[in-house]
Amino acid sequence: MAHYKNHILVCGGTGCRASQGEEIVENLKQAVADNSLENDIQVVRTGCFGFCEKGPIVKMIPDNTFYVSVTPEDAGEIISEHCVKGRKVERMLFTDPETKEHVSDSKDMGFYKKQIRIALRNCGFINPENIDEYVARDGYGALGKVLTEMTPEEAIKIIKDSGLRGRGGGGFPTGLKWEITNQVENDEKYVVCNADEGDPGAFMDRSILEGDPHSVLEAMAICGYCIGGSNGLIYIRAEYPLAIDRLKIAIEQARELGVLGKDIFGTGFDFDVELRYGAGAFVCGEETSLIHSMEGLRGEPTVKPPFPSVSGYKGKPTNVNNVETFANIPVIINEGAEYFASIGTEKSKGTKVFALAGKINNVGLIEVPMGITLREVIFDIGGGIKDGKKFKSVQTGGPSGGCLTEKHLDIPIDYDNLLACGSMMGSGGMIVMDEDDCMVSVAKFYLDFTVEESCGKCAPCRVGNKRLYEILDKITQGKATEEDLGILRNLGNVIKDTSLCGLGQTSPNPVLSTMDNFKDEYMAHVKDGKCPAGQCKDLMEYVISEETCVGCTLCSRVCPVDAIAGDKKQPHVIDTVACIKCGACMDKCKFNAISIQ
Amino acid sequence: MAEIKLADSKVQELKDVCKKFEYDKGELINVLHAAQVIFGYLPAEVQEIVADELKVNIAHVYGVVTFYSFFTMTPKGEHPVSVCMGTACYVRGAEKVLDEFKRLLDVKVGETTPDGKFSVSSLRCVGACGLAPVVTVGEKVYGRVAPEDVKDILSEYN
């Protein structure tokens, strides 16, 4: 490998690529060539840095300067100023929202300070399309160690002792799962990686596969050795083309290097990985559904037991783990169970990756130790609520989780505490909501999702969720009664108790948790016919205040249906019949003359 | 539904795909993915060929096609518009953006304009939550879209 004095890391995650990340790479390379610096500077396209809010991100190595919101036009200046003249380009540095000072090293940013990166250790640091860079970061060392120094049972013991639990949502102890699969006698066993990330608003698995695909391949091979299987399958969403491409490249390079394939490290152990594509079905995150989908069938779940560990893909013992779970494995083997177990709470060890999104200043992907509080995540790392609004709720666990409020902010986050609050860890989506969000509408939004994604096999989920949705719809139209609220709660509990798989068993959570935590808001819809957050269209009207309106005509120009009339410098009026309640006028008005009634 | 005449060369391409997968029933989803790339959608005629080639019941093929949201039985528009309705985009106003596309194009979600130019669909999270709300038109991604931007986005393709 050539030795470069400087490396310029450019985020090549889906988010930053959507903001012209590719053009930035091209322009940087061009600028490097223009200055004849090809032998000194290498431009590297890496995986996701996590700080998506400020993307696209460009990081300079070795001085760790972190440039944010970079455009392709900035490339020349970065090279000529930073690399040639040795001056940091101040205007592209991150500005601390509190001190208003520039921060140049990511380590000093609030967003990164409290993070510990284990699963994301290589994301945003290495070129995911080059196996050498992974190897240079101890890559495939854990596999070598396990194959040459340990029996499968010894390796399983390390995973068990580490306390690692499944990161896909359930939180089942990983080591135990491996042990069960190991103990089943069969000459053919399968290792499956669940990369069917269906939770809307969660994108950690995609980021790991895009940014560090080898960590997953290495862990799958370790798992294969431990359970006694030589076939690996990755079930990945067809909607993730970039992750699929990078995985294909990684598998190819791993085969060439001999860390996948026959007789790995000369130990006689064979292991290879193939890809299987999902086709857009949330229920396929459930392991029995996933296995059926891989067999070319409708992705419907079946009753457990038998568990996949005993009878899974093609009836063979199958160990299914999620992407993030696998990404932790090489670190546990390399650093030891004690290291991993030293992080986290009593029953939840290590770190968890969360996709922080919604009404928060720093949207992005973060990895934090278990036991951190929601307050630290939302206010210290997330930088608080957007536009100075008031925090209202945080939704964790996606469509299976619940909405937590102010009173939950200081509870240490782990599997058991979140369950006790009526939510769950889930895959790690964390959506923050402010005072403008209507919790009934949010519950309805999730139910809409569940109704669409229910596979239809069992009646409680197929029919029950549809009824839940209809009642919620009635509430948002102001047509519901207090009796409906009782039915909503009862039905929700019945669905939880009687559904066949995890989808139905958790789908009422968004409804039940919002009913518990935002009872007043439900009552306002039902009793007073009002939506306190001003979101439910049927319960509101936009009105222009005659006193405040100066007649600037901005609102009438922005109105998509020409429902606002009025002469220049005269108060305007909204035709409430024609109004589609899109809110564009209120967003545009500079005089706060438009309000919701 | 009127019979559709499939191009012979494309039919052959599909048959080659089935052969490549060794007519394995377990590869049905992979075959359908390939078929959708070839034809752009999966009409009954395509499903029939797949069923014949893999020697499975056509009801089984239809069952799989309709189960997964990625497969479609109606052709998409020349410029497929997808509005992300993941939670992050939803709380940042994606619904209003979707409403505006529906209103301007006068179609419902899942439909294509009569001239075949645009189709509108909602999708679940492209994972670019930092850019919420996100709209994709074909391969192009638009971030932080407001309802008033919709007109301009559409005019790029007119």
JSON list of N, CA, C and O in Angstrom, two decimals, chain A residues 70-109:
[
{"chain": "A", "resi": 70, "resn": "VAL", "atom": "N", "xyz": [-20.65, 20.29, 3.64]},
{"chain": "A", "resi": 70, "resn": "VAL", "atom": "CA", "xyz": [-19.74, 20.61, 2.54]},
{"chain": "A", "resi": 70, "resn": "VAL", "atom": "C", "xyz": [-20.48, 20.49, 1.21]},
{"chain": "A", "resi": 70, "resn": "VAL", "atom": "O", "xyz": [-21.34, 19.62, 1.04]},
{"chain": "A", "resi": 71, "resn": "THR", "atom": "N", "xyz": [-20.17, 21.36, 0.28]},
{"chain": "A", "resi": 71, "resn": "THR", "atom": "CA", "xyz": [-20.75, 21.26, -1.07]},
{"chain": "A", "resi": 71, "resn": "THR", "atom": "C", "xyz": [-19.63, 20.93, -2.06]},
{"chain": "A", "resi": 71, "resn": "THR", "atom": "O", "xyz": [-18.45, 21.14, -1.74]},
{"chain": "A", "resi": 72, "resn": "PRO", "atom": "N", "xyz": [-19.98, 20.44, -3.24]},
{"chain": "A", "resi": 72, "resn": "PRO", "atom": "CA", "xyz": [-18.94, 20.12, -4.23]},
{"chain": "A", "resi": 72, "resn": "PRO", "atom": "C", "xyz": [-18.07, 21.34, -4.55]},
{"chain": "A", "resi": 72, "resn": "PRO", "atom": "O", "xyz": [-16.87, 21.19, -4.80]},
{"chain": "A", "resi": 73, "resn": "GLU", "atom": "N", "xyz": [-18.65, 22.53, -4.48]},
{"chain": "A", "resi": 73, "resn": "GLU", "atom": "CA", "xyz": [-17.89, 23.75, -4.81]},
{"chain": "A", "resi": 73, "resn": "GLU", "atom": "C", "xyz": [-16.81, 24.06, -3.76]},
{"chain": "A", "resi": 73, "resn": "GLU", "atom": "O", "xyz": [-15.88, 24.82, -4.02]},
{"chain": "A", "resi": 74, "resn": "ASP", "atom": "N", "xyz": [-16.97, 23.47, -2.56]},
{"chain": "A", "resi": 74, "resn": "ASP", "atom": "CA", "xyz": [-16.00, 23.75, -1.50]},
{"chain": "A", "resi": 74, "resn": "ASP", "atom": "C", "xyz": [-14.70, 22.96, -1.66]},
{"chain": "A", "resi": 74, "resn": "ASP", "atom": "O", "xyz": [-13.71, 23.23, -0.97]},
{"chain": "A", "resi": 75, "resn": "ALA", "atom": "N", "xyz": [-14.70, 21.97, -2.56]},
{"chain": "A", "resi": 75, "resn": "ALA", "atom": "CA", "xyz": [-13.57, 21.04, -2.64]},
{"chain": "A", "resi": 75, "resn": "ALA", "atom": "C", "xyz": [-12.25, 21.77, -2.89]},
{"chain": "A", "resi": 75, "resn": "ALA", "atom": "O", "xyz": [-11.25, 21.52, -2.21]},
{"chain": "A", "resi": 76, "resn": "GLY", "atom": "N", "xyz": [-12.25, 22.68, -3.85]},
{"chain": "A", "resi": 76, "resn": "GLY", "atom": "CA", "xyz": [-11.02, 23.39, -4.20]},
{"chain": "A", "resi": 76, "resn": "GLY", "atom": "C", "xyz": [-10.44, 24.13, -3.01]},
{"chain": "A", "resi": 76, "resn": "GLY", "atom": "O", "xyz": [-9.23, 24.08, -2.75]},
{"chain": "A", "resi": 77, "resn": "GLU", "atom": "N", "xyz": [-11.32, 24.78, -2.26]},
{"chain": "A", "resi": 77, "resn": "GLU", "atom": "CA", "xyz": [-10.87, 25.56, -1.11]},
{"chain": "A", "resi": 77, "resn": "GLU", "atom": "C", "xyz": [-10.28, 24.67, -0.01]},
{"chain": "A", "resi": 77, "resn": "GLU", "atom": "O", "xyz": [-9.29, 25.02, 0.63]},
{"chain": "A", "resi": 78, "resn": "ILE", "atom": "N", "xyz": [-10.89, 23.51, 0.18]},
{"chain": "A", "resi": 78, "resn": "ILE", "atom": "CA", "xyz": [-10.38, 22.59, 1.20]},
{"chain": "A", "resi": 78, "resn": "ILE", "atom": "C", "xyz": [-8.93, 22.21, 0.86]},
{"chain": "A", "resi": 78, "resn": "ILE", "atom": "O", "xyz": [-8.05, 22.23, 1.72]},
{"chain": "A", "resi": 79, "resn": "ILE", "atom": "N", "xyz": [-8.69, 21.89, -0.41]},
{"chain": "A", "resi": 79, "resn": "ILE", "atom": "CA", "xyz": [-7.34, 21.49, -0.79]},
{"chain": "A", "resi": 79, "resn": "ILE", "atom": "C", "xyz": [-6.38, 22.69, -0.73]},
{"chain": "A", "resi": 79, "resn": "ILE", "atom": "O", "xyz": [-5.31, 22.62, -0.10]},
{"chain": "A", "resi": 80, "resn": "SER", "atom": "N", "xyz": [-6.78, 23.81, -1.34]},
{"chain": "A", "resi": 80, "resn": "SER", "atom": "CA", "xyz": [-5.83, 24.93, -1.42]},
{"chain": "A", "resi": 80, "resn": "SER", "atom": "C", "xyz": [-5.59, 25.57, -0.05]},
{"chain": "A", "resi": 80, "resn": "SER", "atom": "O", "xyz": [-4.47, 25.95, 0.26]},
{"chain": "A", "resi": 81, "resn": "GLU", "atom": "N", "xyz": [-6.60, 25.67, 0.76]},
{"chain": "A", "resi": 81, "resn": "GLU", "atom": "CA", "xyz": [-6.41, 26.28, 2.08]},
{"chain": "A", "resi": 81, "resn": "GLU", "atom": "C", "xyz": [-5.86, 25.29, 3.09]},
{"chain": "A", "resi": 81, "resn": "GLU", "atom": "O", "xyz": [-4.80, 25.47, 3.67]},
{"chain": "A", "resi": 82, "resn": "HIS", "atom": "N", "xyz": [-6.62, 24.22, 3.32]},
{"chain": "A", "resi": 82, "resn": "HIS", "atom": "CA", "xyz": [-6.26, 23.28, 4.38]},
{"chain": "A", "resi": 82, "resn": "HIS", "atom": "C", "xyz": [-4.97, 22.51, 4.07]},
{"chain": "A", "resi": 82, "resn": "HIS", "atom": "O", "xyz": [-4.06, 22.45, 4.88]},
{"chain": "A", "resi": 83, "resn": "CYS", "atom": "N", "xyz": [-4.94, 21.93, 2.87]},
{"chain": "A", "resi": 83, "resn": "CYS", "atom": "CA", "xyz": [-3.81, 21.04, 2.57]},
{"chain": "A", "resi": 83, "resn": "CYS", "atom": "C", "xyz": [-2.57, 21.79, 2.13]},
{"chain": "A", "resi": 83, "resn": "CYS", "atom": "O", "xyz": [-1.47, 21.45, 2.52]},
{"chain": "A", "resi": 84, "resn": "VAL", "atom": "N", "xyz": [-2.76, 22.83, 1.31]},
{"chain": "A", "resi": 84, "resn": "VAL", "atom": "CA", "xyz": [-1.59, 23.52, 0.79]},
{"chain": "A", "resi": 84, "resn": "VAL", "atom": "C", "xyz": [-1.09, 24.57, 1.78]},
{"chain": "A", "resi": 84, "resn": "VAL", "atom": "O", "xyz": [0.08, 24.59, 2.15]},
{"chain": "A", "resi": 85, "resn": "LYS", "atom": "N", "xyz": [-2.01, 25.43, 2.23]},
{"chain": "A", "resi": 85, "resn": "LYS", "atom": "CA", "xyz": [-1.56, 26.52, 3.11]},
{"chain": "A", "resi": 85, "resn": "LYS", "atom": "C", "xyz": [-1.62, 26.17, 4.59]},
{"chain": "A", "resi": 85, "resn": "LYS", "atom": "O", "xyz": [-1.17, 26.93, 5.44]},
{"chain": "A", "resi": 86, "resn": "GLY", "atom": "N", "xyz": [-2.24, 25.02, 4.91]},
{"chain": "A", "resi": 86, "resn": "GLY", "atom": "CA", "xyz": [-2.29, 24.62, 6.32]},
{"chain": "A", "resi": 86, "resn": "GLY", "atom": "C", "xyz": [-3.21, 25.46, 7.17]},
{"chain": "A", "resi": 86, "resn": "GLY", "atom": "O", "xyz": [-3.03, 25.58, 8.38]},
{"chain": "A", "resi": 87, "resn": "ARG", "atom": "N", "xyz": [-4.23, 26.08, 6.53]},
{"chain": "A", "resi": 87, "resn": "ARG", "atom": "CA", "xyz": [-5.18, 26.88, 7.30]},
{"chain": "A", "resi": 87, "resn": "ARG", "atom": "C", "xyz": [-6.54, 26.21, 7.28]},
{"chain": "A", "resi": 87, "resn": "ARG", "atom": "O", "xyz": [-7.01, 25.80, 6.22]},
{"chain": "A", "resi": 88, "resn": "LYS", "atom": "N", "xyz": [-7.16, 26.13, 8.44]},
{"chain": "A", "resi": 88, "resn": "LYS", "atom": "CA", "xyz": [-8.50, 25.51, 8.48]},
{"chain": "A", "resi": 88, "resn": "LYS", "atom": "C", "xyz": [-9.51, 26.45, 7.83]},
{"chain": "A", "resi": 88, "resn": "LYS", "atom": "O", "xyz": [-9.42, 27.67, 7.99]},
{"chain": "A", "resi": 89, "resn": "VAL", "atom": "N", "xyz": [-10.45, 25.90, 7.11]},
{"chain": "A", "resi": 89, "resn": "VAL", "atom": "CA", "xyz": [-11.47, 26.72, 6.48]},
{"chain": "A", "resi": 89, "resn": "VAL", "atom": "C", "xyz": [-12.59, 26.93, 7.51]},
{"chain": "A", "resi": 89, "resn": "VAL", "atom": "O", "xyz": [-13.45, 26.08, 7.70]},
{"chain": "A", "resi": 90, "resn": "GLU", "atom": "N", "xyz": [-12.53, 28.06, 8.18]},
{"chain": "A", "resi": 90, "resn": "GLU", "atom": "CA", "xyz": [-13.41, 28.32, 9.34]},
{"chain": "A", "resi": 90, "resn": "GLU", "atom": "C", "xyz": [-14.89, 28.17, 9.03]},
{"chain": "A", "resi": 90, "resn": "GLU", "atom": "O", "xyz": [-15.65, 27.60, 9.80]},
{"chain": "A", "resi": 91, "resn": "ARG", "atom": "N", "xyz": [-15.30, 28.66, 7.87]},
{"chain": "A", "resi": 91, "resn": "ARG", "atom": "CA", "xyz": [-16.74, 28.68, 7.61]},
{"chain": "A", "resi": 91, "resn": "ARG", "atom": "C", "xyz": [-17.36, 27.29, 7.47]},
{"chain": "A", "resi": 91, "resn": "ARG", "atom": "O", "xyz": [-18.56, 27.13, 7.58]},
{"chain": "A", "resi": 92, "resn": "MET", "atom": "N", "xyz": [-16.52, 26.29, 7.25]},
{"chain": "A", "resi": 92, "resn": "MET", "atom": "CA", "xyz": [-17.07, 24.94, 7.12]},
{"chain": "A", "resi": 92, "resn": "MET", "atom": "C", "xyz": [-16.95, 24.15, 8.42]},
{"chain": "A", "resi": 92, "resn": "MET", "atom": "O", "xyz": [-17.35, 23.00, 8.48]},
{"chain": "A", "resi": 93, "resn": "LEU", "atom": "N", "xyz": [-16.39, 24.77, 9.46]},
{"chain": "A", "resi": 93, "resn": "LEU", "atom": "CA", "xyz": [-16.27, 24.07, 10.74]},
{"chain": "A", "resi": 93, "resn": "LEU", "atom": "C", "xyz": [-17.63, 24.06, 11.44]},
{"chain": "A", "resi": 93, "resn": "LEU", "atom": "O", "xyz": [-18.49, 24.90, 11.18]},
{"chain": "A", "resi": 94, "resn": "PHE", "atom": "N", "xyz": [-17.79, 23.12, 12.35]},
{"chain": "A", "resi": 94, "resn": "PHE", "atom": "CA", "xyz": [-19.02, 23.03, 13.12]},
{"chain": "A", "resi": 94, "resn": "PHE", "atom": "C", "xyz": [-19.05, 24.15, 14.15]},
{"chain": "A", "resi": 94, "resn": "PHE", "atom": "O", "xyz": [-18.05, 24.45, 14.79]},
{"chain": "A", "resi": 95, "resn": "THR", "atom": "N", "xyz": [-20.20, 24.79, 14.28]},
{"chain": "A", "resi": 95, "resn": "THR", "atom": "CA", "xyz": [-20.35, 25.84, 15.28]},
{"chain": "A", "resi": 95, "resn": "THR", "atom": "C", "xyz": [-21.14, 25.30, 16.46]},
{"chain": "A", "resi": 95, "resn": "THR", "atom": "O", "xyz": [-22.26, 24.80, 16.28]},
{"chain": "A", "resi": 96, "resn": "ASP", "atom": "N", "xyz": [-20.56, 25.37, 17.64]},
{"chain": "A", "resi": 96, "resn": "ASP", "atom": "CA", "xyz": [-21.27, 24.90, 18.82]},
{"chain": "A", "resi": 96, "resn": "ASP", "atom": "C", "xyz": [-22.48, 25.81, 19.06]},
{"chain": "A", "resi": 96, "resn": "ASP", "atom": "O", "xyz": [-22.33, 27.03, 19.17]},
{"chain": "A", "resi": 97, "resn": "PRO", "atom": "N", "xyz": [-23.68, 25.23, 19.12]},
{"chain": "A", "resi": 97, "resn": "PRO", "atom": "CA", "xyz": [-24.87, 26.07, 19.21]},
{"chain": "A", "resi": 97, "resn": "PRO", "atom": "C", "xyz": [-24.93, 26.89, 20.51]},
{"chain": "A", "resi": 97, "resn": "PRO", "atom": "O", "xyz": [-25.58, 27.93, 20.55]},
{"chain": "A", "resi": 98, "resn": "GLU", "atom": "N", "xyz": [-24.24, 26.43, 21.55]},
{"chain": "A", "resi": 98, "resn": "GLU", "atom": "CA", "xyz": [-24.30, 27.17, 22.81]},
{"chain": "A", "resi": 98, "resn": "GLU", "atom": "C", "xyz": [-23.23, 28.24, 22.91]},
{"chain": "A", "resi": 98, "resn": "GLU", "atom": "O", "xyz": [-23.51, 29.40, 23.18]},
{"chain": "A", "resi": 99, "resn": "THR", "atom": "N", "xyz": [-21.97, 27.85, 22.68]},
{"chain": "A", "resi": 99, "resn": "THR", "atom": "CA", "xyz": [-20.89, 28.82, 22.84]},
{"chain": "A", "resi": 99, "resn": "THR", "atom": "C", "xyz": [-20.71, 29.67, 21.59]},
{"chain": "A", "resi": 99, "resn": "THR", "atom": "O", "xyz": [-20.04, 30.69, 21.62]},
{"chain": "A", "resi": 100, "resn": "LYS", "atom": "N", "xyz": [-21.32, 29.24, 20.47]},
{"chain": "A", "resi": 100, "resn": "LYS", "atom": "CA", "xyz": [-21.18, 29.92, 19.17]},
{"chain": "A", "resi": 100, "resn": "LYS", "atom": "C", "xyz": [-19.75, 29.90, 18.66]},
{"chain": "A", "resi": 100, "resn": "LYS", "atom": "O", "xyz": [-19.36, 30.72, 17.84]},
{"chain": "A", "resi": 101, "resn": "GLU", "atom": "N", "xyz": [-18.94, 29.01, 19.22]},
{"chain": "A", "resi": 101, "resn": "GLU", "atom": "CA", "xyz": [-17.55, 28.93, 18.76]},
{"chain": "A", "resi": 101, "resn": "GLU", "atom": "C", "xyz": [-17.35, 27.77, 17.80]},
{"chain": "A", "resi": 101, "resn": "GLU", "atom": "O", "xyz": [-18.06, 26.77, 17.87]},
{"chain": "A", "resi": 102, "resn": "HIS", "atom": "N", "xyz": [-16.36, 27.90, 16.93]},
{"chain": "A", "resi": 102, "resn": "HIS", "atom": "CA", "xyz": [-16.07, 26.81, 16.01]},
{"chain": "A", "resi": 102, "resn": "HIS", "atom": "C", "xyz": [-15.42, 25.66, 16.75]},
{"chain": "A", "resi": 102, "resn": "HIS", "atom": "O", "xyz": [-14.56, 25.87, 17.61]},
{"chain": "A", "resi": 103, "resn": "VAL", "atom": "N", "xyz": [-15.82, 24.44, 16.44]},
{"chain": "A", "resi": 103, "resn": "VAL", "atom": "CA", "xyz": [-15.18, 23.26, 16.99]},
{"chain": "A", "resi": 103, "resn": "VAL", "atom": "C", "xyz": [-14.60, 22.51, 15.81]},
{"chain": "A", "resi": 103, "resn": "VAL", "atom": "O", "xyz": [-15.30, 22.23, 14.85]},
{"chain": "A", "resi": 104, "resn": "SER", "atom": "N", "xyz": [-13.29, 22.21, 15.89]},
{"chain": "A", "resi": 104, "resn": "SER", "atom": "CA", "xyz": [-12.70, 21.59, 14.70]},
{"chain": "A", "resi": 104, "resn": "SER", "atom": "C", "xyz": [-12.56, 20.08, 14.84]},
{"chain": "A", "resi": 104, "resn": "SER", "atom": "O", "xyz": [-12.70, 19.35, 13.87]},
{"chain": "A", "resi": 105, "resn": "ASP", "atom": "N", "xyz": [-12.31, 19.57, 16.05]},
{"chain": "A", "resi": 105, "resn": "ASP", "atom": "CA", "xyz": [-12.13, 18.14, 16.23]},
{"chain": "A", "resi": 105, "resn": "ASP", "atom": "C", "xyz": [-13.45, 17.51, 16.68]},
{"chain": "A", "resi": 105, "resn": "ASP", "atom": "O", "xyz": [-14.07, 17.97, 17.64]},
{"chain": "A", "resi": 106, "resn": "SER", "atom": "N", "xyz": [-13.85, 16.44, 15.98]},
{"chain": "A", "resi": 106, "resn": "SER", "atom": "CA", "xyz": [-15.15, 15.83, 16.31]},
{"chain": "A", "resi": 106, "resn": "SER", "atom": "C", "xyz": [-15.20, 15.36, 17.76]},
{"chain": "A", "resi": 106, "resn": "SER", "atom": "O", "xyz": [-16.28, 15.31, 18.36]},
{"chain": "A", "resi": 107, "resn": "LYS", "atom": "N", "xyz": [-14.05, 15.00, 18.32]},
{"chain": "A", "resi": 107, "resn": "LYS", "atom": "CA", "xyz": [-14.03, 14.52, 19.70]},
{"chain": "A", "resi": 107, "resn": "LYS", "atom": "C", "xyz": [-14.55, 15.56, 20.69]},
{"chain": "A", "resi": 107, "resn": "LYS", "atom": "O", "xyz": [-15.00, 15.25, 21.78]},
{"chain": "A", "resi": 108, "resn": "ASP", "atom": "N", "xyz": [-14.44, 16.83, 20.31]},
{"chain": "A", "resi": 108, "resn": "ASP", "atom": "CA", "xyz": [-14.88, 17.90, 21.22]},
{"chain": "A", "resi": 108, "resn": "ASP", "atom": "C", "xyz": [-16.33, 18.32, 21.00]},
{"chain": "A", "resi": 108, "resn": "ASP", "atom": "O", "xyz": [-16.81, 19.25, 21.63]},
{"chain": "A", "resi": 109, "resn": "MET", "atom": "N", "xyz": [-17.03, 17.64, 20.09]},
{"chain": "A", "resi": 109, "resn": "MET", "atom": "CA", "xyz": [-18.41, 18.03, 19.83]},
{"chain": "A", "resi": 109, "resn": "MET", "atom": "C", "xyz": [-19.36, 17.29, 20.76]},
{"chain": "A", "resi": 109, "resn": "MET", "atom": "O", "xyz": [-19.16, 16.12, 21.06]}
]
